Every structure is written in C-alpha cells, then in structure tokens.
Short mmCIF file of C-alpha atoms in Angstrom, two decimals:
data_model
loop_
_atom_site.label_atom_id
_atom_site.label_comp_id
_atom_site.label_asym_id
_atom_site.label_seq_id
_atom_site.Cartn_x
_atom_site.Cartn_y
_atom_site.Cartn_z
CA GLN A 1 180.63 47.79 -47.79
CA VAL A 2 178.56 47.29 -44.64
CA GLN A 3 174.92 46.42 -45.19
CA LEU A 4 172.13 45.71 -42.73
CA VAL A 5 168.98 44.25 -44.25
CA GLN A 6 165.94 43.84 -42.06
CA SER A 7 162.98 41.48 -42.30
CA GLY A 8 160.02 40.67 -40.13
CA GLY A 9 157.63 43.03 -38.47
CA GLY A 10 154.03 43.65 -39.41
CA PHE A 11 150.67 43.88 -37.69
CA VAL A 12 149.77 42.03 -34.48
CA GLN A 13 147.16 42.26 -31.77
CA SER A 14 148.02 43.28 -28.25
CA GLY A 15 149.64 40.39 -26.40
CA GLY A 16 151.00 38.87 -29.59
CA SER A 17 154.55 38.15 -30.68
CA LEU A 18 156.82 39.06 -33.55
CA THR A 19 160.44 38.45 -34.45
CA LEU A 20 162.61 40.91 -36.34
CA SER A 21 165.75 39.85 -38.23
CA CYS A 22 168.70 41.85 -39.44
CA ALA A 23 171.22 40.29 -41.82
CA ILE A 24 174.63 41.92 -41.60
CA SER A 25 177.37 41.84 -44.22
CA GLY A 26 180.69 43.61 -44.50
CA ARG A 27 181.31 43.83 -40.78
CA THR A 28 182.58 41.34 -38.23
CA PHE A 29 179.88 40.49 -35.76
CA ASN A 30 182.36 39.82 -32.98
CA SER A 31 183.89 43.30 -32.89
CA TYR A 32 180.94 45.68 -32.73
CA ALA A 33 177.90 46.07 -30.54
CA MET A 34 174.61 45.65 -32.35
CA GLY A 35 171.35 47.22 -31.35
CA TRP A 36 167.68 47.65 -32.02
CA PHE A 37 166.12 51.08 -31.90
CA ARG A 38 162.63 52.31 -32.65
CA GLN A 39 160.92 55.51 -33.67
CA ALA A 40 157.24 56.28 -33.28
CA PRO A 41 155.61 59.16 -35.17
CA GLY A 42 156.54 62.47 -33.62
CA ASN A 43 159.12 60.91 -31.31
CA GLU A 44 162.88 60.69 -31.26
CA ARG A 45 164.56 57.43 -32.16
CA GLU A 46 165.02 55.48 -28.95
CA PHE A 47 167.07 52.61 -27.65
CA VAL A 48 165.30 49.25 -27.37
CA ALA A 49 168.01 46.62 -26.93
CA VAL A 50 171.77 46.31 -27.43
CA LEU A 51 174.02 43.28 -27.60
CA LYS A 52 177.65 43.78 -26.64
CA TRP A 53 180.30 42.82 -29.22
CA ASN A 54 181.13 39.65 -27.29
CA GLY A 55 177.56 38.41 -27.57
CA ALA A 56 177.39 37.80 -23.85
CA THR A 57 175.92 41.00 -22.43
CA THR A 58 172.57 42.51 -23.24
CA TYR A 59 170.94 45.80 -22.40
CA TYR A 60 167.23 46.56 -22.57
CA ALA A 61 165.06 49.61 -22.22
CA ASP A 62 162.92 49.43 -19.11
CA SER A 63 159.79 49.48 -21.25
CA VAL A 64 160.70 46.19 -22.98
CA GLN A 65 162.64 44.38 -20.25
CA GLY A 66 161.25 40.87 -19.79
CA ARG A 67 159.30 40.98 -23.05
CA PHE A 68 161.97 41.43 -25.74
CA THR A 69 165.10 39.37 -26.38
CA ILE A 70 168.05 40.37 -28.54
CA SER A 71 170.29 37.66 -29.95
CA ARG A 72 172.55 36.83 -32.85
CA ASP A 73 173.86 33.85 -34.76
CA ASN A 74 176.38 33.04 -37.44
CA ALA A 75 174.70 30.02 -38.94
CA TYR A 76 175.89 28.95 -42.38
CA GLY A 77 178.30 31.87 -42.61
CA LYS A 78 175.54 34.46 -42.31
CA SER A 79 175.53 36.98 -39.48
CA THR A 80 172.00 37.70 -38.29
CA LEU A 81 170.71 39.80 -35.42
CA TYR A 82 167.28 39.07 -33.97
CA LEU A 83 164.75 40.77 -31.78
CA GLN A 84 162.09 38.49 -30.36
CA MET A 85 159.14 40.49 -29.09
CA HIS A 86 156.48 38.99 -26.84
CA ASN A 87 153.43 40.35 -25.05
CA LEU A 88 153.39 43.28 -27.45
CA LYS A 89 151.55 46.42 -26.45
CA PRO A 90 150.09 49.25 -28.53
CA GLU A 91 152.84 51.53 -27.22
CA ASP A 92 155.38 49.27 -28.96
CA THR A 93 154.06 50.49 -32.30
CA ALA A 94 156.94 52.09 -34.19
CA VAL A 95 159.43 51.68 -36.99
CA TYR A 96 162.20 49.42 -35.73
CA TYR A 97 165.82 49.70 -36.87
CA CYS A 98 168.84 47.51 -36.37
CA ALA A 99 172.21 49.22 -36.14
CA SER A 100 175.92 48.60 -35.71
CA GLU A 101 177.96 50.68 -33.27
CA SER A 102 180.74 52.92 -34.55
CA SER A 103 183.34 51.97 -31.93
CA ARG A 104 185.03 48.60 -31.99
CA VAL A 105 185.15 46.25 -28.94
CA ARG A 106 183.90 48.95 -26.62
CA ASN A 107 183.84 47.82 -22.97
CA ARG A 108 180.36 49.21 -22.46
CA PRO A 109 178.38 49.78 -25.64
CA SER A 110 176.58 53.02 -26.17
CA LEU A 111 172.79 53.08 -25.95
CA ALA A 112 172.59 56.33 -27.92
CA PRO A 113 171.49 56.14 -31.56
CA GLU A 114 174.05 58.77 -32.59
CA ASP A 115 176.86 56.37 -31.72
CA TYR A 116 175.68 53.84 -34.31
CA GLU A 117 176.93 54.35 -37.84
CA TYR A 118 175.27 51.65 -39.93
CA TRP A 119 171.53 51.18 -40.02
CA GLY A 120 168.98 48.84 -41.45
CA GLN A 121 166.19 50.16 -43.63
CA GLY A 122 163.61 50.01 -40.84
CA THR A 123 160.53 47.85 -40.48
CA GLN A 124 157.08 48.79 -39.24
CA VAL A 125 155.60 47.09 -36.19
CA THR A 126 151.97 47.89 -35.45
CA VAL A 127 150.21 46.58 -32.35
CA SER A 128 146.46 46.97 -32.12
CA SER A 129 144.61 47.22 -28.82
#
C-alpha cells in the first residue's frame, strides 16, 4: 500500500521560510517522479515543483523558480521528499500536496496533477503580508 504522509507548513510572514516534508512508503523512490502541488481557495490545483524519478532533474513553476527547492533523501531506509520554500509571498498561501506520478521511469515527468495517482493529505501554508 502506497502512503504519503506530509508534515511541515504553517504560518509565516512575508519573506520568511518554511520546509515541507513528505514521507513515502510502499513505492520505490527511484522509479517514479515526485511532485509538489498547491491549491488556493477557489483555484485549481497547480504544479509547483517536480523531481524526475532519477533525482537529477527538477522542474519549477515560474512563480516559485529561484525561491523553492525540491529534493529527496533515503536516509535510514526512509524515503522523504522535501520542499524548501524561501522568500515566501502572500500569493504562496495555499494547501500544499505531495504526489507520486502514475507512470514509471517516464523520460519527462508530467506537470499535470491528473497524472499523479498517490497524494499526501495536504498541509496549509499561510503567508501574511
């Protein structure tokens, strides 16, 4: 059974930093792209950052490029995905989700939420101005 369990998030002032974590079990990290998506009230879920299955290639939304960093590690037998967020802005306020892509070892991972089959429970990030 594949499970994604998120932690992190919270409330921060504009210009601050937060790190989100996503612990993955039941799926091999090295075979599937992993991503972070977010959804603000009244908006569609949108792509934030994706890490290719090989861990070497990253993709970022233009709105977060240079401020957010996606990464992963397998320390102590635990597979964890991270999203480091710096210089946060009020427009970054949303519920953030980690997700695992449906297709295995895809040459170019999808950036579309509908192509991700397993999701974390979501975590609120609120940035005040």
